[in-house]
Amino acid sequence: MLLIKILLGLIGLGVVVFVHELGHFLAARLVGIDVEAFSIGWGKPILKKKVGNVEYRLGIFPIGGYCKMRGENEFQEAYENRSNAIPQAKGTFYGVSPLRRIVVAFAGPGFNFLFTILVLSIIWGIGFEVSTLDNRIVLVSDISPGETYPADQGGLKTGDKIIDINGNPVTNYHDIQELIATNPEKNLPVQVQRDGKVLDLMVRPDLDKSSGAGKIGVYFWSEPVISAVTGGSPADIAGLRPGDRITRINGEDFSYTVALFRILRSQPPVLSVDFEREGRPMQADLILSYTDTGTADIGVSYEHLQFHSPRLSPVSALIKGGKESWKTFVLSVKSLTLLFRGIDLTQAVSGPVRITYMLGDVAAEGFGQSFGAGISSMANFLALISIALGIMNLLPLPVLDGGLIVLFIIEIIKRKPLNPKYISVFQTVGVVLIFGLMIFAVFGDILFLTRR
């Protein structure tokens, strides 16, 4: 399974990088810059073929890629030769106007944004299926007493159905997660349904410094109806089956699945489980074993709600895809700003290894439900990664596309070519920064994988 996840992740990440580099490639040729090589992956090519004047490559390391344009490094040669000017031969990167170079630099992120719109439009056009949970909540303090959370302070109670947050209607836990996670340390008006009444409350999410997301201290309500039983697990040995509804465990009412966390806290060796099968009450005993961390897996999965989207017309799908892309863009920018609020960067910043794993994990979990769910899950995560890649590359940092755009804007303002020395120093600083960030991200990835 791990190999499948990695393979799916590499394919997905490769697609996003291909789209980014394709933007640079097409824009370069459009404005008159010769492209010498186009590669998916880094390192020594394991496959290569020259078509016209362009060599197409597949690198040995399947993460990343590049579009090598003629003369793009001539600033370095000019600096080493102590020249005050960069050669501007026809067909080279610096042989075209700075405005055209800006077009080429922006085209990579621009294609990532267009790709996101295209992917989300297709998904909404063909329709998709999402597995989700109810918008009812369970207070963490009811499962693990002893600590007060924002949900408790705001007056929420277990069983409340959240129907609106900050003026945004919510229908499932995905909606709630999104609105809470992106608004840490902000007062959020919350409407809930409780005992047939609608109550107006106020909640202020805490900032989770391990992830940069807001949290209020709630679990999401899931009905205790078994959807799958793991072979050889305690539940399987005891005879539980998909479709069984658990009603009591060790004499305690079992209305929602996270109640099991509370029951297992004392590490009972046996669980006495009352359940219903086709309306008939039954009972079984589960013999448990615990890990060194004090956790136990009884071996069951529970039923989720299935949301089926309508199939939209091409025009409606395109409009919806554009709106969802903008929403993803805004959420990504919000998430980026949270990096500067004292969070644990080793957990919040993902490198290529973690992104590959997460992408493959999302895809594998989706395909485990159905082919359609797998495609929609992977497509939505690809759209998120594509937007994030576009935003990151537009940051005004050396080496990144945004840094190059800043340089060329300065060149336009000054109305004369930049000195190769300044470009070299600017790019060298960028290489050091990016290399340091990559080491930091990979270190975080290693910590992440050791926790799996």
mmCIF file with all atom_site columns, C-alpha atoms in Angstrom, residues 151-328:
data_model
loop_
_atom_site.group_PDB
_atom_site.id
_atom_site.type_symbol
_atom_site.label_atom_id
_atom_site.label_alt_id
_atom_site.label_comp_id
_atom_site.label_asym_id
_atom_site.label_entity_id
_atom_site.label_seq_id
_atom_site.pdbx_PDB_ins_code
_atom_site.Cartn_x
_atom_site.Cartn_y
_atom_site.Cartn_z
_atom_site.occupancy
_atom_site.B_iso_or_equiv
_atom_site.pdbx_formal_charge
_atom_site.auth_seq_id
_atom_site.auth_comp_id
_atom_site.auth_asym_id
_atom_site.auth_atom_id
_atom_site.pdbx_PDB_model_num
ATOM 1   C CA . ALA A 1 151 ? -16.013 25.433  22.040  1.00 0.00 ? 151 ALA A CA 1
ATOM 2   C CA . ASP A 1 152 ? -16.723 25.116  25.777  1.00 0.00 ? 152 ASP A CA 1
ATOM 3   C CA . GLN A 1 153 ? -16.063 28.825  26.348  1.00 0.00 ? 153 GLN A CA 1
ATOM 4   C CA . GLY A 1 154 ? -18.426 29.691  23.500  1.00 0.00 ? 154 GLY A CA 1
ATOM 5   C CA . GLY A 1 155 ? -21.278 27.643  24.955  1.00 0.00 ? 155 GLY A CA 1
ATOM 6   C CA . LEU A 1 156 ? -21.334 24.740  22.461  1.00 0.00 ? 156 LEU A CA 1
ATOM 7   C CA . LYS A 1 157 ? -22.513 21.328  23.606  1.00 0.00 ? 157 LYS A CA 1
ATOM 8   C CA . THR A 1 158 ? -22.160 17.774  22.380  1.00 0.00 ? 158 THR A CA 1
ATOM 9   C CA . GLY A 1 159 ? -24.945 17.044  19.889  1.00 0.00 ? 159 GLY A CA 1
ATOM 10  C CA . ASP A 1 160 ? -25.174 20.628  18.614  1.00 0.00 ? 160 ASP A CA 1
ATOM 11  C CA . LYS A 1 161 ? -25.558 20.900  14.856  1.00 0.00 ? 161 LYS A CA 1
ATOM 12  C CA . ILE A 1 162 ? -23.533 23.826  13.520  1.00 0.00 ? 162 ILE A CA 1
ATOM 13  C CA . ILE A 1 163 ? -25.479 25.456  10.670  1.00 0.00 ? 163 ILE A CA 1
ATOM 14  C CA . ASP A 1 164 ? -23.618 28.733  10.120  1.00 0.00 ? 164 ASP A CA 1
ATOM 15  C CA . ILE A 1 165 ? -20.170 30.196  10.879  1.00 0.00 ? 165 ILE A CA 1
ATOM 16  C CA . ASN A 1 166 ? -19.470 33.879  10.362  1.00 0.00 ? 166 ASN A CA 1
ATOM 17  C CA . GLY A 1 167 ? -22.356 34.210  7.909   1.00 0.00 ? 167 GLY A CA 1
ATOM 18  C CA . ASN A 1 168 ? -21.367 31.098  5.912   1.00 0.00 ? 168 ASN A CA 1
ATOM 19  C CA . PRO A 1 169 ? -23.927 28.255  5.863   1.00 0.00 ? 169 PRO A CA 1
ATOM 20  C CA . VAL A 1 170 ? -22.414 24.849  6.690   1.00 0.00 ? 170 VAL A CA 1
ATOM 21  C CA . THR A 1 171 ? -23.808 21.411  5.948   1.00 0.00 ? 171 THR A CA 1
ATOM 22  C CA . ASN A 1 172 ? -20.977 19.022  6.875   1.00 0.00 ? 172 ASN A CA 1
ATOM 23  C CA . TYR A 1 173 ? -17.738 18.797  8.794   1.00 0.00 ? 173 TYR A CA 1
ATOM 24  C CA . HIS A 1 174 ? -15.613 19.812  5.785   1.00 0.00 ? 174 HIS A CA 1
ATOM 25  C CA . ASP A 1 175 ? -17.304 23.226  5.816   1.00 0.00 ? 175 ASP A CA 1
ATOM 26  C CA . ILE A 1 176 ? -16.712 23.597  9.555   1.00 0.00 ? 176 ILE A CA 1
ATOM 27  C CA . GLN A 1 177 ? -13.049 22.538  9.337   1.00 0.00 ? 177 GLN A CA 1
ATOM 28  C CA . GLU A 1 178 ? -12.367 25.017  6.547   1.00 0.00 ? 178 GLU A CA 1
ATOM 29  C CA . LEU A 1 179 ? -13.909 28.000  8.320   1.00 0.00 ? 179 LEU A CA 1
ATOM 30  C CA . ILE A 1 180 ? -12.376 27.220  11.722  1.00 0.00 ? 180 ILE A CA 1
ATOM 31  C CA . ALA A 1 181 ? -8.909  26.298  10.414  1.00 0.00 ? 181 ALA A CA 1
ATOM 32  C CA . THR A 1 182 ? -8.477  29.499  8.410   1.00 0.00 ? 182 THR A CA 1
ATOM 33  C CA . ASN A 1 183 ? -9.649  31.905  11.128  1.00 0.00 ? 183 ASN A CA 1
ATOM 34  C CA . PRO A 1 184 ? -7.516  31.340  14.242  1.00 0.00 ? 184 PRO A CA 1
ATOM 35  C CA . GLU A 1 185 ? -7.764  33.898  17.027  1.00 0.00 ? 185 GLU A CA 1
ATOM 36  C CA . LYS A 1 186 ? -10.783 35.628  15.456  1.00 0.00 ? 186 LYS A CA 1
ATOM 37  C CA . ASN A 1 187 ? -14.224 36.002  17.020  1.00 0.00 ? 187 ASN A CA 1
ATOM 38  C CA . LEU A 1 188 ? -16.603 33.966  14.864  1.00 0.00 ? 188 LEU A CA 1
ATOM 39  C CA . PRO A 1 189 ? -20.407 34.154  15.177  1.00 0.00 ? 189 PRO A CA 1
ATOM 40  C CA . VAL A 1 190 ? -21.735 30.581  15.200  1.00 0.00 ? 190 VAL A CA 1
ATOM 41  C CA . GLN A 1 191 ? -25.332 29.414  14.795  1.00 0.00 ? 191 GLN A CA 1
ATOM 42  C CA . VAL A 1 192 ? -26.305 25.988  16.119  1.00 0.00 ? 192 VAL A CA 1
ATOM 43  C CA . GLN A 1 193 ? -29.434 23.892  16.261  1.00 0.00 ? 193 GLN A CA 1
ATOM 44  C CA . ARG A 1 194 ? -30.139 22.461  19.722  1.00 0.00 ? 194 ARG A CA 1
ATOM 45  C CA . ASP A 1 195 ? -33.355 20.747  20.780  1.00 0.00 ? 195 ASP A CA 1
ATOM 46  C CA . GLY A 1 196 ? -35.257 22.255  17.852  1.00 0.00 ? 196 GLY A CA 1
ATOM 47  C CA . LYS A 1 197 ? -34.050 25.804  18.552  1.00 0.00 ? 197 LYS A CA 1
ATOM 48  C CA . VAL A 1 198 ? -31.495 27.983  16.758  1.00 0.00 ? 198 VAL A CA 1
ATOM 49  C CA . LEU A 1 199 ? -28.938 29.591  19.077  1.00 0.00 ? 199 LEU A CA 1
ATOM 50  C CA . ASP A 1 200 ? -26.459 32.378  18.276  1.00 0.00 ? 200 ASP A CA 1
ATOM 51  C CA . LEU A 1 201 ? -23.066 31.869  19.914  1.00 0.00 ? 201 LEU A CA 1
ATOM 52  C CA . MET A 1 202 ? -19.553 33.284  19.593  1.00 0.00 ? 202 MET A CA 1
ATOM 53  C CA . VAL A 1 203 ? -16.368 31.180  19.293  1.00 0.00 ? 203 VAL A CA 1
ATOM 54  C CA . ARG A 1 204 ? -12.732 32.280  19.105  1.00 0.00 ? 204 ARG A CA 1
ATOM 55  C CA . PRO A 1 205 ? -10.539 29.469  17.648  1.00 0.00 ? 205 PRO A CA 1
ATOM 56  C CA . ASP A 1 206 ? -7.108  28.887  19.190  1.00 0.00 ? 206 ASP A CA 1
ATOM 57  C CA . LEU A 1 207 ? -4.031  28.845  16.942  1.00 0.00 ? 207 LEU A CA 1
ATOM 58  C CA . ASP A 1 208 ? -2.616  25.322  16.710  1.00 0.00 ? 208 ASP A CA 1
ATOM 59  C CA . LYS A 1 209 ? 1.120   26.029  16.509  1.00 0.00 ? 209 LYS A CA 1
ATOM 60  C CA . SER A 1 210 ? 1.875   22.548  15.198  1.00 0.00 ? 210 SER A CA 1
ATOM 61  C CA . SER A 1 211 ? -0.128  23.143  12.017  1.00 0.00 ? 211 SER A CA 1
ATOM 62  C CA . GLY A 1 212 ? -0.943  26.853  11.817  1.00 0.00 ? 212 GLY A CA 1
ATOM 63  C CA . ALA A 1 213 ? -4.672  26.081  11.787  1.00 0.00 ? 213 ALA A CA 1
ATOM 64  C CA . GLY A 1 214 ? -7.446  27.253  14.053  1.00 0.00 ? 214 GLY A CA 1
ATOM 65  C CA . LYS A 1 215 ? -9.049  24.754  16.440  1.00 0.00 ? 215 LYS A CA 1
ATOM 66  C CA . ILE A 1 216 ? -11.982 24.935  18.852  1.00 0.00 ? 216 ILE A CA 1
ATOM 67  C CA . GLY A 1 217 ? -11.857 21.546  20.556  1.00 0.00 ? 217 GLY A CA 1
ATOM 68  C CA . VAL A 1 218 ? -14.505 19.444  18.842  1.00 0.00 ? 218 VAL A CA 1
ATOM 69  C CA . TYR A 1 219 ? -14.776 16.040  17.238  1.00 0.00 ? 219 TYR A CA 1
ATOM 70  C CA . PHE A 1 220 ? -17.339 15.349  14.560  1.00 0.00 ? 220 PHE A CA 1
ATOM 71  C CA . TRP A 1 221 ? -20.335 13.146  15.153  1.00 0.00 ? 221 TRP A CA 1
ATOM 72  C CA . SER A 1 222 ? -20.312 9.810   13.366  1.00 0.00 ? 222 SER A CA 1
ATOM 73  C CA . GLU A 1 223 ? -23.073 7.239   13.753  1.00 0.00 ? 223 GLU A CA 1
ATOM 74  C CA . PRO A 1 224 ? -21.756 3.878   15.109  1.00 0.00 ? 224 PRO A CA 1
ATOM 75  C CA . VAL A 1 225 ? -22.822 1.830   12.073  1.00 0.00 ? 225 VAL A CA 1
ATOM 76  C CA . ILE A 1 226 ? -20.031 -0.463  10.892  1.00 0.00 ? 226 ILE A CA 1
ATOM 77  C CA . SER A 1 227 ? -19.068 -0.165  7.216   1.00 0.00 ? 227 SER A CA 1
ATOM 78  C CA . ALA A 1 228 ? -16.032 -2.497  7.183   1.00 0.00 ? 228 ALA A CA 1
ATOM 79  C CA . VAL A 1 229 ? -14.285 -4.976  9.466   1.00 0.00 ? 229 VAL A CA 1
ATOM 80  C CA . THR A 1 230 ? -10.543 -5.682  9.239   1.00 0.00 ? 230 THR A CA 1
ATOM 81  C CA . GLY A 1 231 ? -9.729  -9.355  8.844   1.00 0.00 ? 231 GLY A CA 1
ATOM 82  C CA . GLY A 1 232 ? -8.169  -10.906 11.940  1.00 0.00 ? 232 GLY A CA 1
ATOM 83  C CA . SER A 1 233 ? -9.047  -7.919  14.139  1.00 0.00 ? 233 SER A CA 1
ATOM 84  C CA . PRO A 1 234 ? -10.818 -8.194  17.529  1.00 0.00 ? 234 PRO A CA 1
ATOM 85  C CA . ALA A 1 235 ? -14.091 -7.179  15.865  1.00 0.00 ? 235 ALA A CA 1
ATOM 86  C CA . ASP A 1 236 ? -13.665 -9.812  13.154  1.00 0.00 ? 236 ASP A CA 1
ATOM 87  C CA . ILE A 1 237 ? -12.860 -12.544 15.672  1.00 0.00 ? 237 ILE A CA 1
ATOM 88  C CA . ALA A 1 238 ? -15.895 -11.537 17.764  1.00 0.00 ? 238 ALA A CA 1
ATOM 89  C CA . GLY A 1 239 ? -18.164 -11.823 14.714  1.00 0.00 ? 239 GLY A CA 1
ATOM 90  C CA . LEU A 1 240 ? -19.076 -8.203  14.026  1.00 0.00 ? 240 LEU A CA 1
ATOM 91  C CA . ARG A 1 241 ? -20.128 -7.467  10.431  1.00 0.00 ? 241 ARG A CA 1
ATOM 92  C CA . PRO A 1 242 ? -20.688 -4.455  8.151   1.00 0.00 ? 242 PRO A CA 1
ATOM 93  C CA . GLY A 1 243 ? -24.160 -3.038  8.800   1.00 0.00 ? 243 GLY A CA 1
ATOM 94  C CA . ASP A 1 244 ? -24.107 -3.788  12.538  1.00 0.00 ? 244 ASP A CA 1
ATOM 95  C CA . ARG A 1 245 ? -25.043 -0.827  14.727  1.00 0.00 ? 245 ARG A CA 1
ATOM 96  C CA . ILE A 1 246 ? -23.237 -0.647  18.059  1.00 0.00 ? 246 ILE A CA 1
ATOM 97  C CA . THR A 1 247 ? -25.552 0.541   20.855  1.00 0.00 ? 247 THR A CA 1
ATOM 98  C CA . ARG A 1 248 ? -23.565 0.022   24.076  1.00 0.00 ? 248 ARG A CA 1
ATOM 99  C CA . ILE A 1 249 ? -19.972 -0.761  25.068  1.00 0.00 ? 249 ILE A CA 1
ATOM 100 C CA . ASN A 1 250 ? -19.165 -1.993  28.594  1.00 0.00 ? 250 ASN A CA 1
ATOM 101 C CA . GLY A 1 251 ? -22.596 -0.817  29.711  1.00 0.00 ? 251 GLY A CA 1
ATOM 102 C CA . GLU A 1 252 ? -22.147 2.719   28.357  1.00 0.00 ? 252 GLU A CA 1
ATOM 103 C CA . ASP A 1 253 ? -24.469 4.118   25.676  1.00 0.00 ? 253 ASP A CA 1
ATOM 104 C CA . PHE A 1 254 ? -22.597 4.380   22.379  1.00 0.00 ? 254 PHE A CA 1
ATOM 105 C CA . SER A 1 255 ? -24.319 7.175   20.433  1.00 0.00 ? 255 SER A CA 1
ATOM 106 C CA . TYR A 1 256 ? -21.258 8.415   18.499  1.00 0.00 ? 256 TYR A CA 1
ATOM 107 C CA . THR A 1 257 ? -18.033 6.699   17.509  1.00 0.00 ? 257 THR A CA 1
ATOM 108 C CA . VAL A 1 258 ? -15.485 8.945   19.274  1.00 0.00 ? 258 VAL A CA 1
ATOM 109 C CA . ALA A 1 259 ? -16.962 7.776   22.599  1.00 0.00 ? 259 ALA A CA 1
ATOM 110 C CA . LEU A 1 260 ? -14.651 4.781   22.144  1.00 0.00 ? 260 LEU A CA 1
ATOM 111 C CA . PHE A 1 261 ? -11.660 7.031   22.993  1.00 0.00 ? 261 PHE A CA 1
ATOM 112 C CA . ARG A 1 262 ? -13.155 7.659   26.437  1.00 0.00 ? 262 ARG A CA 1
ATOM 113 C CA . ILE A 1 263 ? -13.907 3.975   26.989  1.00 0.00 ? 263 ILE A CA 1
ATOM 114 C CA . LEU A 1 264 ? -10.398 2.857   26.009  1.00 0.00 ? 264 LEU A CA 1
ATOM 115 C CA . ARG A 1 265 ? -8.665  5.378   28.289  1.00 0.00 ? 265 ARG A CA 1
ATOM 116 C CA . SER A 1 266 ? -8.677  2.882   31.174  1.00 0.00 ? 266 SER A CA 1
ATOM 117 C CA . GLN A 1 267 ? -7.354  0.164   28.811  1.00 0.00 ? 267 GLN A CA 1
ATOM 118 C CA . PRO A 1 268 ? -9.965  -2.533  29.556  1.00 0.00 ? 268 PRO A CA 1
ATOM 119 C CA . PRO A 1 269 ? -8.796  -5.983  28.358  1.00 0.00 ? 269 PRO A CA 1
ATOM 120 C CA . VAL A 1 270 ? -12.279 -6.879  27.085  1.00 0.00 ? 270 VAL A CA 1
ATOM 121 C CA . LEU A 1 271 ? -15.019 -4.816  25.466  1.00 0.00 ? 271 LEU A CA 1
ATOM 122 C CA . SER A 1 272 ? -18.564 -6.069  25.975  1.00 0.00 ? 272 SER A CA 1
ATOM 123 C CA . VAL A 1 273 ? -20.336 -4.808  22.849  1.00 0.00 ? 273 VAL A CA 1
ATOM 124 C CA . ASP A 1 274 ? -24.109 -4.638  22.423  1.00 0.00 ? 274 ASP A CA 1
ATOM 125 C CA . PHE A 1 275 ? -25.219 -4.156  18.829  1.00 0.00 ? 275 PHE A CA 1
ATOM 126 C CA . GLU A 1 276 ? -28.163 -4.514  16.482  1.00 0.00 ? 276 GLU A CA 1
ATOM 127 C CA . ARG A 1 277 ? -28.126 -6.614  13.332  1.00 0.00 ? 277 ARG A CA 1
ATOM 128 C CA . GLU A 1 278 ? -31.151 -6.288  11.061  1.00 0.00 ? 278 GLU A CA 1
ATOM 129 C CA . GLY A 1 279 ? -33.187 -5.076  14.053  1.00 0.00 ? 279 GLY A CA 1
ATOM 130 C CA . ARG A 1 280 ? -32.145 -7.961  16.336  1.00 0.00 ? 280 ARG A CA 1
ATOM 131 C CA . PRO A 1 281 ? -30.194 -7.168  19.540  1.00 0.00 ? 281 PRO A CA 1
ATOM 132 C CA . MET A 1 282 ? -26.927 -9.100  19.865  1.00 0.00 ? 282 MET A CA 1
ATOM 133 C CA . GLN A 1 283 ? -23.813 -9.110  22.061  1.00 0.00 ? 283 GLN A CA 1
ATOM 134 C CA . ALA A 1 284 ? -20.117 -9.913  21.566  1.00 0.00 ? 284 ALA A CA 1
ATOM 135 C CA . ASP A 1 285 ? -16.894 -9.689  23.573  1.00 0.00 ? 285 ASP A CA 1
ATOM 136 C CA . LEU A 1 286 ? -13.789 -8.146  21.961  1.00 0.00 ? 286 LEU A CA 1
ATOM 137 C CA . ILE A 1 287 ? -10.379 -9.184  23.341  1.00 0.00 ? 287 ILE A CA 1
ATOM 138 C CA . LEU A 1 288 ? -7.994  -6.219  23.036  1.00 0.00 ? 288 LEU A CA 1
ATOM 139 C CA . SER A 1 289 ? -4.233  -5.748  22.907  1.00 0.00 ? 289 SER A CA 1
ATOM 140 C CA . TYR A 1 290 ? -2.585  -2.367  23.433  1.00 0.00 ? 290 TYR A CA 1
ATOM 141 C CA . THR A 1 291 ? 0.474   -0.761  21.868  1.00 0.00 ? 291 THR A CA 1
ATOM 142 C CA . ASP A 1 292 ? 3.293   0.819   23.861  1.00 0.00 ? 292 ASP A CA 1
ATOM 143 C CA . THR A 1 293 ? 1.519   4.170   23.527  1.00 0.00 ? 293 THR A CA 1
ATOM 144 C CA . GLY A 1 294 ? -1.624  2.743   25.156  1.00 0.00 ? 294 GLY A CA 1
ATOM 145 C CA . THR A 1 295 ? -3.794  2.605   22.013  1.00 0.00 ? 295 THR A CA 1
ATOM 146 C CA . ALA A 1 296 ? -5.853  -0.276  20.681  1.00 0.00 ? 296 ALA A CA 1
ATOM 147 C CA . ASP A 1 297 ? -7.547  -0.890  17.346  1.00 0.00 ? 297 ASP A CA 1
ATOM 148 C CA . ILE A 1 298 ? -10.767 -2.878  17.417  1.00 0.00 ? 298 ILE A CA 1
ATOM 149 C CA . GLY A 1 299 ? -10.686 -3.175  13.622  1.00 0.00 ? 299 GLY A CA 1
ATOM 150 C CA . VAL A 1 300 ? -13.819 -1.454  12.357  1.00 0.00 ? 300 VAL A CA 1
ATOM 151 C CA . SER A 1 301 ? -14.626 1.466   10.065  1.00 0.00 ? 301 SER A CA 1
ATOM 152 C CA . TYR A 1 302 ? -17.871 3.385   10.267  1.00 0.00 ? 302 TYR A CA 1
ATOM 153 C CA . GLU A 1 303 ? -20.302 4.608   7.658   1.00 0.00 ? 303 GLU A CA 1
ATOM 154 C CA . HIS A 1 304 ? -19.918 8.163   6.388   1.00 0.00 ? 304 HIS A CA 1
ATOM 155 C CA . LEU A 1 305 ? -22.395 10.387  4.616   1.00 0.00 ? 305 LEU A CA 1
ATOM 156 C CA . GLN A 1 306 ? -22.116 10.357  0.825   1.00 0.00 ? 306 GLN A CA 1
ATOM 157 C CA . PHE A 1 307 ? -22.483 13.664  -0.999  1.00 0.00 ? 307 PHE A CA 1
ATOM 158 C CA . HIS A 1 308 ? -23.183 13.466  -4.736  1.00 0.00 ? 308 HIS A CA 1
ATOM 159 C CA . SER A 1 309 ? -22.689 16.680  -6.667  1.00 0.00 ? 309 SER A CA 1
ATOM 160 C CA . PRO A 1 310 ? -24.986 17.512  -9.588  1.00 0.00 ? 310 PRO A CA 1
ATOM 161 C CA . ARG A 1 311 ? -23.564 17.416  -13.110 1.00 0.00 ? 311 ARG A CA 1
ATOM 162 C CA . LEU A 1 312 ? -23.256 20.972  -14.324 1.00 0.00 ? 312 LEU A CA 1
ATOM 163 C CA . SER A 1 313 ? -23.381 22.267  -17.880 1.00 0.00 ? 313 SER A CA 1
ATOM 164 C CA . PRO A 1 314 ? -19.999 23.256  -19.426 1.00 0.00 ? 314 PRO A CA 1
ATOM 165 C CA . VAL A 1 315 ? -20.606 26.976  -18.793 1.00 0.00 ? 315 VAL A CA 1
ATOM 166 C CA . SER A 1 316 ? -21.878 26.443  -15.243 1.00 0.00 ? 316 SER A CA 1
ATOM 167 C CA . ALA A 1 317 ? -18.989 24.068  -14.519 1.00 0.00 ? 317 ALA A CA 1
ATOM 168 C CA . LEU A 1 318 ? -16.474 26.631  -15.751 1.00 0.00 ? 318 LEU A CA 1
ATOM 169 C CA . ILE A 1 319 ? -18.015 29.338  -13.569 1.00 0.00 ? 319 ILE A CA 1
ATOM 170 C CA . LYS A 1 320 ? -18.072 27.003  -10.573 1.00 0.00 ? 320 LYS A CA 1
ATOM 171 C CA . GLY A 1 321 ? -14.489 25.912  -11.275 1.00 0.00 ? 321 GLY A CA 1
ATOM 172 C CA . GLY A 1 322 ? -13.382 29.545  -11.378 1.00 0.00 ? 322 GLY A CA 1
ATOM 173 C CA . LYS A 1 323 ? -15.139 30.348  -8.085  1.00 0.00 ? 323 LYS A CA 1
ATOM 174 C CA . GLU A 1 324 ? -13.714 27.279  -6.356  1.00 0.00 ? 324 GLU A CA 1
ATOM 175 C CA . SER A 1 325 ? -10.230 28.123  -7.693  1.00 0.00 ? 325 SER A CA 1
ATOM 176 C CA . TRP A 1 326 ? -10.472 31.636  -6.288  1.00 0.00 ? 326 TRP A CA 1
ATOM 177 C CA . LYS A 1 327 ? -11.660 30.207  -2.978  1.00 0.00 ? 327 LYS A CA 1
ATOM 178 C CA . THR A 1 328 ? -8.673  27.843  -2.927  1.00 0.00 ? 328 THR A CA 1
#
